[in-house]
């Protein structure tokens, strides 16, 4: 296996914050030092993300609000202190600066930059790297919106990197600050609170998907147009929801397996078990939704097939009735054609036609016409044409 490049070779020099002349100088020095490794694109500073919240806590209480990452790191003076930094859509420079301050692993930083990762839990030394997929149900569009959250959890810091609006970590921070006893348990407590917020956010999604499925069932049996497309779109959302929720069970089991090794507090153990229960429910409901949608799609295909067969049967019946009418018309046309043919022959006015000067010629012609019509009518009647 090739040896990994040390992360400091890819990171800017240690600076006092994310902005200002010192940071720009550090980025320039890092760029010159990393040219032999890989060139980095120039970053548009007008479109970068930002540090949303940065605070230092001691014994479960906020003691300082840090303006920069270095200030947050300096505020952590002992094991009872920790820094909690929240970043929203940061650019490469900001993530590299954070990696330098908190000594984050290169692979984890690359994942956070690229984003679009599957949910996972990885440990790099004493730092946990967690990727979560949050979900939010939008009533106005009846669709599910997915977000991505990266969490770096070390012994004395928690760094969150959001790439979307959800989840609302401000609510998590307010909740933790309102419960000093829980926040006093350290960075693991913050991680579990974030996990709980993400998992609790799945409940409205489950309710919204259930409501959509109920509506689809009604539309399927009422023959609403376009229901097949809606089934397909909802199936895609359920599959995406499964991708967001299913890996959580393995992640939570991995955290549970480390309880004894890392001497996790009993309160946090109970807290994590509750999160696991809620995640299990979300995963099971997602599995049921996918199976139910598969059954609905099969039923819809059957109903569409039955409707098509009914239409074909109606067309066949109409064609048969039309053929019957054509047969009747053809039969009467043949009956009327016979006397016309006889009258045409006698209307040719030849001089040498015996019937022209015969006293019974006219009655004979009429009788021949009547006999021919009667014979044709009898034949068509026996053949059920009339």
Short mmCIF file of C-alpha atoms in Angstrom, two decimals:
data_model
loop_
_atom_site.label_atom_id
_atom_site.label_comp_id
_atom_site.label_asym_id
_atom_site.label_seq_id
_atom_site.Cartn_x
_atom_site.Cartn_y
_atom_site.Cartn_z
CA UNK A 1 0.00 0.00 0.00
CA UNK A 2 1.43 3.42 -0.90
CA UNK A 3 2.26 5.63 2.04
CA UNK A 4 -0.18 8.49 2.62
CA UNK A 5 1.16 12.00 2.25
CA UNK A 6 1.25 13.85 5.57
CA UNK A 7 -1.64 16.28 5.76
CA UNK A 8 0.60 19.21 6.67
CA UNK A 9 2.11 19.04 3.20
CA UNK A 10 -1.31 19.88 1.77
CA UNK A 11 -2.39 22.47 4.31
CA UNK A 12 -1.72 26.20 4.64
CA UNK A 13 0.47 27.53 7.40
CA UNK A 14 -1.11 27.96 10.81
CA UNK A 15 -3.04 31.21 10.88
CA UNK A 16 -5.16 33.09 13.35
CA UNK A 17 -8.43 32.78 11.45
CA UNK A 18 -10.21 32.11 8.21
CA UNK A 19 -9.92 35.58 6.76
CA UNK A 20 -7.42 38.43 6.68
CA UNK A 21 -3.88 38.93 5.46
CA UNK A 22 -2.39 36.12 7.57
CA UNK A 23 -4.76 33.54 6.10
CA UNK A 24 -4.11 34.72 2.55
CA UNK A 25 -0.35 34.52 3.15
CA UNK A 26 -0.70 31.04 4.60
CA UNK A 27 -2.74 29.89 1.60
CA UNK A 28 -0.13 31.28 -0.77
CA UNK A 29 2.69 29.50 1.08
CA UNK A 30 0.73 26.24 1.09
CA UNK A 31 0.11 26.62 -2.64
CA UNK A 32 3.82 27.01 -3.34
CA UNK A 33 4.66 24.05 -1.10
CA UNK A 34 2.05 21.77 -2.70
CA UNK A 35 2.82 22.44 -6.37
CA UNK A 36 4.75 19.20 -6.55
CA UNK A 37 1.83 17.28 -5.09
CA UNK A 38 -1.22 18.60 -6.91
CA UNK A 39 -2.19 22.04 -8.19
CA UNK A 40 -5.22 23.62 -6.55
CA UNK A 41 -7.70 25.76 -8.44
CA UNK A 42 -7.96 29.41 -7.52
CA UNK A 43 -10.87 29.97 -5.16
CA UNK A 44 -13.43 32.68 -5.74
CA UNK A 45 -13.52 34.36 -2.32
CA UNK A 46 -16.85 35.99 -3.10
CA UNK A 47 -18.66 32.67 -3.09
CA UNK A 48 -17.10 30.86 -0.13
CA UNK A 49 -18.95 29.58 2.91
CA UNK A 50 -18.56 30.80 6.45
CA UNK A 51 -18.23 29.88 10.11
CA UNK A 52 -21.78 30.01 11.44
CA UNK A 53 -21.05 29.41 15.14
CA UNK A 54 -17.83 29.03 17.09
CA UNK A 55 -17.90 28.71 20.85
CA UNK A 56 -15.87 27.29 23.71
CA UNK A 57 -17.53 25.36 26.56
CA UNK A 58 -16.31 24.35 29.99
CA UNK A 59 -18.23 22.08 32.34
CA UNK A 60 -21.30 22.30 30.09
CA UNK A 61 -21.43 26.10 29.90
CA UNK A 62 -20.38 28.51 27.18
CA UNK A 63 -17.42 30.55 28.32
CA UNK A 64 -16.45 32.27 25.08
CA UNK A 65 -17.59 32.94 21.53
CA UNK A 66 -14.58 32.58 19.25
CA UNK A 67 -14.19 34.70 16.15
CA UNK A 68 -11.62 32.40 14.53
CA UNK A 69 -10.61 28.78 14.64
CA UNK A 70 -7.36 29.56 16.40
CA UNK A 71 -9.22 31.47 19.11
CA UNK A 72 -11.52 28.51 19.62
CA UNK A 73 -8.53 26.20 19.88
CA UNK A 74 -6.73 28.48 22.37
CA UNK A 75 -9.86 28.54 24.53
CA UNK A 76 -9.56 24.80 25.16
CA UNK A 77 -7.23 24.76 28.16
CA UNK A 78 -8.01 21.47 29.88
CA UNK A 79 -10.01 18.25 29.57
CA UNK A 80 -13.16 19.95 30.88
CA UNK A 81 -13.18 22.37 27.92
CA UNK A 82 -14.16 21.85 24.32
CA UNK A 83 -14.70 23.90 21.18
CA UNK A 84 -17.75 23.52 18.96
CA UNK A 85 -17.42 25.09 15.51
CA UNK A 86 -20.10 25.04 12.84
CA UNK A 87 -19.19 25.71 9.19
CA UNK A 88 -21.64 26.17 6.33
CA UNK A 89 -20.54 25.34 2.78
CA UNK A 90 -16.87 26.13 3.34
CA UNK A 91 -14.41 26.26 0.45
CA UNK A 92 -11.14 24.35 0.22
CA UNK A 93 -9.09 27.09 1.90
CA UNK A 94 -11.33 27.14 4.95
CA UNK A 95 -11.34 23.36 5.29
CA UNK A 96 -7.57 23.21 4.93
CA UNK A 97 -7.22 25.88 7.60
CA UNK A 98 -9.52 23.91 9.90
CA UNK A 99 -7.57 20.73 9.18
CA UNK A 100 -4.33 22.48 10.14
CA UNK A 101 -5.80 23.85 13.37
CA UNK A 102 -7.33 20.55 14.51
CA UNK A 103 -4.85 18.15 12.85
CA UNK A 104 -7.51 16.41 10.75
CA UNK A 105 -6.63 13.49 8.53
CA UNK A 106 -6.08 14.14 4.84
CA UNK A 107 -8.62 11.56 3.62
CA UNK A 108 -11.37 12.92 5.86
CA UNK A 109 -10.69 16.46 4.65
CA UNK A 110 -10.84 15.33 1.02
CA UNK A 111 -14.21 13.66 1.68
CA UNK A 112 -15.51 16.84 3.27
CA UNK A 113 -14.37 18.90 0.27
CA UNK A 114 -15.79 16.59 -2.38
CA UNK A 115 -19.02 15.95 -0.42
CA UNK A 116 -21.70 13.66 -1.93
CA UNK A 117 -20.53 10.88 0.38
CA UNK A 118 -22.54 7.95 1.65
CA UNK A 119 -23.25 7.92 5.41
CA UNK A 120 -20.28 6.44 7.23
CA UNK A 121 -18.27 6.44 10.44
CA UNK A 122 -14.46 6.37 10.41
CA UNK A 123 -11.89 6.80 13.14
CA UNK A 124 -8.59 8.56 12.52
CA UNK A 125 -6.60 8.25 15.71
CA UNK A 126 -8.58 10.07 18.39
CA UNK A 127 -10.84 11.82 15.88
CA UNK A 128 -14.13 10.46 14.63
CA UNK A 129 -15.26 11.42 11.13
CA UNK A 130 -19.00 11.01 10.58
CA UNK A 131 -20.96 11.60 7.39
CA UNK A 132 -24.73 11.95 7.75
CA UNK A 133 -27.51 12.43 5.21
CA UNK A 134 -30.30 14.60 6.56
CA UNK A 135 -33.75 14.59 4.98
CA UNK A 136 -36.58 17.12 4.93
CA UNK A 137 -40.08 16.72 3.53
CA UNK A 138 -41.35 19.70 1.51
CA UNK A 139 -45.14 19.93 1.62
CA UNK A 140 -45.37 22.49 -1.18
CA UNK A 141 -43.76 20.15 -3.72
CA UNK A 142 -44.57 16.83 -2.02
CA UNK A 143 -40.94 15.80 -2.34
CA UNK A 144 -38.02 14.88 -0.09
CA UNK A 145 -34.99 17.17 0.09
CA UNK A 146 -31.70 15.60 1.17
CA UNK A 147 -28.74 17.32 2.78
CA UNK A 148 -25.25 16.29 3.81
CA UNK A 149 -23.45 16.88 7.09
CA UNK A 150 -19.85 16.06 8.02
CA UNK A 151 -18.84 15.91 11.68
CA UNK A 152 -15.27 15.82 13.00
CA UNK A 153 -15.34 14.80 16.66
CA UNK A 154 -12.09 14.93 18.63
CA UNK A 155 -11.29 14.77 22.35
CA UNK A 156 -11.63 18.55 22.75
CA UNK A 157 -13.48 19.79 19.67
CA UNK A 158 -16.47 19.20 17.42
CA UNK A 159 -16.33 20.59 13.88
CA UNK A 160 -19.48 20.37 11.76
CA UNK A 161 -19.49 21.02 8.01
CA UNK A 162 -22.91 21.51 6.43
CA UNK A 163 -23.41 21.41 2.67
CA UNK A 164 -27.16 22.13 2.78
CA UNK A 165 -29.80 23.93 4.83
CA UNK A 166 -30.73 20.85 6.83
CA UNK A 167 -30.25 19.80 9.52
CA UNK A 168 -30.72 22.86 11.72
CA UNK A 169 -27.73 22.59 14.03
CA UNK A 170 -28.60 25.88 15.71
CA UNK A 171 -31.51 24.08 17.36
CA UNK A 172 -29.13 21.32 18.49
CA UNK A 173 -26.77 23.89 20.00
CA UNK A 174 -29.63 25.63 21.84
CA UNK A 175 -30.84 22.29 23.16
CA UNK A 176 -27.39 21.29 24.41
CA UNK A 177 -26.72 24.70 25.97
CA UNK A 178 -30.06 24.38 27.75
CA UNK A 179 -28.92 21.07 29.28
CA UNK A 180 -25.49 21.70 30.89
CA UNK A 181 -25.46 18.27 32.52
CA UNK A 182 -25.58 16.61 29.12
CA UNK A 183 -23.19 19.06 27.48
CA UNK A 184 -20.74 18.49 30.34
CA UNK A 185 -20.24 14.94 29.04
CA UNK A 186 -18.09 16.36 26.25
CA UNK A 187 -17.77 16.05 22.52
CA UNK A 188 -19.41 12.62 22.38
CA UNK A 189 -22.58 14.15 23.80
CA UNK A 190 -22.58 16.73 21.00
CA UNK A 191 -22.09 13.98 18.40
CA UNK A 192 -24.99 11.96 19.79
CA UNK A 193 -27.19 15.07 19.90
CA UNK A 194 -26.43 15.70 16.21
CA UNK A 195 -27.23 12.08 15.40
CA UNK A 196 -30.49 12.39 17.30
CA UNK A 197 -31.44 15.58 15.42
CA UNK A 198 -30.76 13.95 12.05
CA UNK A 199 -32.68 10.79 12.95
CA UNK A 200 -35.61 12.74 14.43
CA UNK A 201 -35.76 14.66 11.16
CA UNK A 202 -36.63 11.40 9.42
CA UNK A 203 -40.00 11.15 11.21
CA UNK A 204 -41.73 13.93 9.18
CA UNK A 205 -40.25 12.40 6.02
CA UNK A 206 -41.75 9.02 6.90
CA UNK A 207 -45.14 10.65 7.52
CA UNK A 208 -44.96 12.59 4.26
CA UNK A 209 -44.03 9.50 2.26
CA UNK A 210 -46.83 7.53 3.90
CA UNK A 211 -49.31 10.24 2.93
CA UNK A 212 -48.02 10.25 -0.65
CA UNK A 213 -48.37 6.47 -0.87
CA UNK A 214 -51.95 6.66 0.42
CA UNK A 215 -52.75 9.24 -2.25
CA UNK A 216 -51.16 7.09 -4.93
CA UNK A 217 -53.22 4.08 -3.88
CA UNK A 218 -56.38 6.15 -4.31
CA UNK A 219 -55.22 7.43 -7.70
CA UNK A 220 -54.35 3.92 -8.90
CA UNK A 221 -57.81 2.53 -8.24
CA UNK A 222 -59.54 5.64 -9.55
CA UNK A 223 -57.64 5.42 -12.84
CA UNK A 224 -56.02 8.86 -12.52
CA UNK A 225 -53.72 9.72 -15.44
CA UNK A 226 -50.01 10.12 -14.76
CA UNK A 227 -50.03 7.91 -11.67
CA UNK A 228 -47.32 5.66 -13.10
CA UNK A 229 -44.91 8.58 -13.30
CA UNK A 230 -45.66 9.59 -9.71
CA UNK A 231 -45.06 6.02 -8.53
CA UNK A 232 -41.69 6.03 -10.28
CA UNK A 233 -40.66 9.39 -8.80
CA UNK A 234 -41.75 8.38 -5.30
CA UNK A 235 -39.87 5.09 -5.61
CA UNK A 236 -36.69 7.03 -6.41
CA UNK A 237 -37.20 9.18 -3.30
CA UNK A 238 -37.72 6.09 -1.14
CA UNK A 239 -34.54 4.50 -2.54
CA UNK A 240 -32.61 7.70 -1.77
CA UNK A 241 -34.13 7.70 1.72
CA UNK A 242 -32.95 4.11 2.18
CA UNK A 243 -29.43 5.13 1.19
CA UNK A 244 -29.53 7.85 3.83
CA UNK A 245 -30.91 5.72 6.66
CA UNK A 246 -29.70 2.13 6.22
CA UNK A 247 -25.95 2.82 6.86
CA UNK A 248 -26.90 4.51 10.14
CA UNK A 249 -27.55 1.17 11.82
CA UNK A 250 -24.01 -0.03 11.16
CA UNK A 251 -22.61 3.33 12.30
CA UNK A 252 -24.55 3.24 15.55
CA UNK A 253 -23.55 -0.36 16.16
CA UNK A 254 -19.93 0.68 15.67
CA UNK A 255 -20.31 3.42 18.26
CA UNK A 256 -21.95 0.97 20.66
CA UNK A 257 -19.10 -1.49 20.21
CA UNK A 258 -16.67 1.15 21.48
CA UNK A 259 -18.55 1.89 24.70
CA UNK A 260 -16.30 -0.15 26.95
CA UNK A 261 -13.07 0.59 25.08
CA UNK A 262 -13.54 4.36 25.29
CA UNK A 263 -15.34 4.31 28.67
CA UNK A 264 -18.47 6.03 27.37
CA UNK A 265 -20.77 7.50 30.00
CA UNK A 266 -23.86 5.44 30.88
CA UNK A 267 -26.17 8.36 30.10
CA UNK A 268 -24.72 8.61 26.60
CA UNK A 269 -25.14 4.88 26.14
CA UNK A 270 -28.85 5.17 26.88
CA UNK A 271 -29.02 8.19 24.62
CA UNK A 272 -27.41 6.32 21.75
CA UNK A 273 -29.70 3.31 22.20
CA UNK A 274 -32.69 5.62 21.85
CA UNK A 275 -31.23 7.06 18.64
CA UNK A 276 -30.68 3.50 17.38
CA UNK A 277 -34.32 2.62 18.06
CA UNK A 278 -35.55 5.62 16.07
CA UNK A 279 -33.14 4.88 13.23
CA UNK A 280 -34.31 1.26 13.13
CA UNK A 281 -37.92 2.39 12.78
CA UNK A 282 -37.00 4.74 9.93
CA UNK A 283 -35.08 1.98 8.12
CA UNK A 284 -37.92 -0.52 8.53
CA UNK A 285 -40.50 1.99 7.31
CA UNK A 286 -38.35 2.81 4.28
CA UNK A 287 -38.07 -0.90 3.45
CA UNK A 288 -41.84 -1.29 3.79
CA UNK A 289 -42.42 1.75 1.57
CA UNK A 290 -40.24 0.33 -1.19
CA UNK A 291 -41.98 -3.04 -1.05
CA UNK A 292 -45.40 -1.38 -0.98
CA UNK A 293 -44.55 0.82 -3.96
CA UNK A 294 -43.40 -2.26 -5.84
CA UNK A 295 -46.78 -3.90 -5.14
CA UNK A 296 -48.63 -0.73 -6.14
CA UNK A 297 -46.68 -0.58 -9.40
CA UNK A 298 -47.62 -4.21 -10.11
CA UNK A 299 -51.28 -3.54 -9.34
CA UNK A 300 -51.23 -0.43 -11.50
CA UNK A 301 -49.70 -2.37 -14.39
CA UNK A 302 -52.40 -5.03 -13.97
CA UNK A 303 -55.17 -2.43 -13.93
CA UNK A 304 -53.73 -0.71 -16.99
CA UNK A 305 -53.51 -4.06 -18.75
CA UNK A 306 -57.11 -4.85 -17.84
CA UNK A 307 -58.21 -1.45 -19.10
CA UNK A 308 -56.36 -1.97 -22.35
CA UNK A 309 -57.92 -5.43 -22.73
CA UNK A 310 -61.34 -3.93 -22.11
CA UNK A 311 -60.72 -1.31 -24.77
CA UNK A 312 -59.58 -3.98 -27.22
CA UNK A 313 -62.67 -6.04 -26.37
CA UNK A 314 -64.90 -3.04 -26.99
CA UNK A 315 -63.18 -2.34 -30.29
CA UNK A 316 -63.59 -5.97 -31.29
CA UNK A 317 -67.27 -5.90 -30.36
CA UNK A 318 -67.77 -2.70 -32.34
CA UNK A 319 -65.97 -4.25 -35.29
CA UNK A 320 -68.21 -7.32 -35.11
CA UNK A 321 -71.33 -5.16 -34.99
CA UNK A 322 -70.05 -3.16 -37.93
CA UNK A 323 -69.47 -6.37 -39.89
CA UNK A 324 -73.00 -7.45 -39.16
CA UNK A 325 -74.34 -4.19 -40.51
CA UNK A 326 -72.14 -4.49 -43.59
CA UNK A 327 -73.50 -7.98 -44.22
CA UNK A 328 -77.08 -6.70 -44.01
CA UNK A 329 -76.36 -3.86 -46.38
CA UNK A 330 -74.60 -6.22 -48.78
CA UNK A 331 -77.53 -8.68 -48.68
CA UNK A 332 -80.14 -6.03 -49.45
CA UNK A 333 -77.90 -4.61 -52.17
CA UNK A 334 -77.75 -8.07 -53.79
CA UNK A 335 -81.52 -8.48 -53.55
CA UNK A 336 -82.10 -5.13 -55.18
CA UNK A 337 -79.44 -5.80 -57.81
CA UNK A 338 -81.28 -8.88 -59.22
CA UNK A 339 -84.47 -7.10 -60.47
CA UNK A 340 -82.32 -4.25 -61.68
CA UNK A 341 -80.36 -6.71 -63.82
CA UNK A 342 -83.54 -8.24 -65.26
CA UNK A 343 -85.04 -4.83 -65.98
CA UNK A 344 -81.81 -3.78 -67.66
CA UNK A 345 -81.90 -6.80 -69.99
CA UNK A 346 -85.50 -6.15 -71.02
CA UNK A 347 -84.77 -2.50 -71.47
CA UNK A 348 -82.23 -3.01 -74.28
CA UNK A 349 -85.01 -2.66 -77.00
CA UNK A 350 -83.67 -5.31 -79.41
CA UNK A 351 -86.00 -6.13 -82.33
CA UNK A 352 -85.63 -9.89 -82.04
CA UNK A 353 -86.60 -10.52 -78.43
CA UNK A 354 -89.52 -12.99 -78.19
CA UNK A 355 -90.70 -11.62 -74.86
CA UNK A 356 -91.21 -8.13 -76.30
CA UNK A 357 -94.18 -9.18 -78.38
CA UNK A 358 -95.48 -11.79 -75.94
CA UNK A 359 -98.74 -10.98 -74.17
CA UNK A 360 -97.42 -12.42 -70.90
CA UNK A 361 -93.95 -10.86 -71.21
CA UNK A 362 -94.55 -8.11 -68.68
CA UNK A 363 -96.08 -10.36 -66.01
CA UNK A 364 -93.29 -12.89 -66.66
CA UNK A 365 -90.60 -10.25 -66.04
CA UNK A 366 -92.24 -9.09 -62.83
CA UNK A 367 -92.66 -12.69 -61.67
CA UNK A 368 -88.98 -13.42 -62.45
CA UNK A 369 -87.90 -10.37 -60.44
CA UNK A 370 -90.07 -11.39 -57.48
CA UNK A 371 -88.84 -14.99 -57.62
CA UNK A 372 -85.20 -13.90 -57.73
CA UNK A 373 -85.61 -11.48 -54.80
CA UNK A 374 -87.47 -14.09 -52.73
CA UNK A 375 -84.78 -16.72 -53.41
CA UNK A 376 -81.94 -14.37 -52.41
CA UNK A 377 -83.81 -13.24 -49.30
CA UNK A 378 -84.32 -16.87 -48.24
CA UNK A 379 -80.64 -17.73 -48.78
CA UNK A 380 -79.38 -14.70 -46.81
CA UNK A 381 -81.87 -15.33 -44.03
CA UNK A 382 -80.68 -18.92 -43.57
CA UNK A 383 -77.11 -17.68 -43.35
CA UNK A 384 -78.09 -15.11 -40.70
CA UNK A 385 -77.12 -12.20 -42.86
CA UNK A 386 -80.58 -10.69 -42.37
#
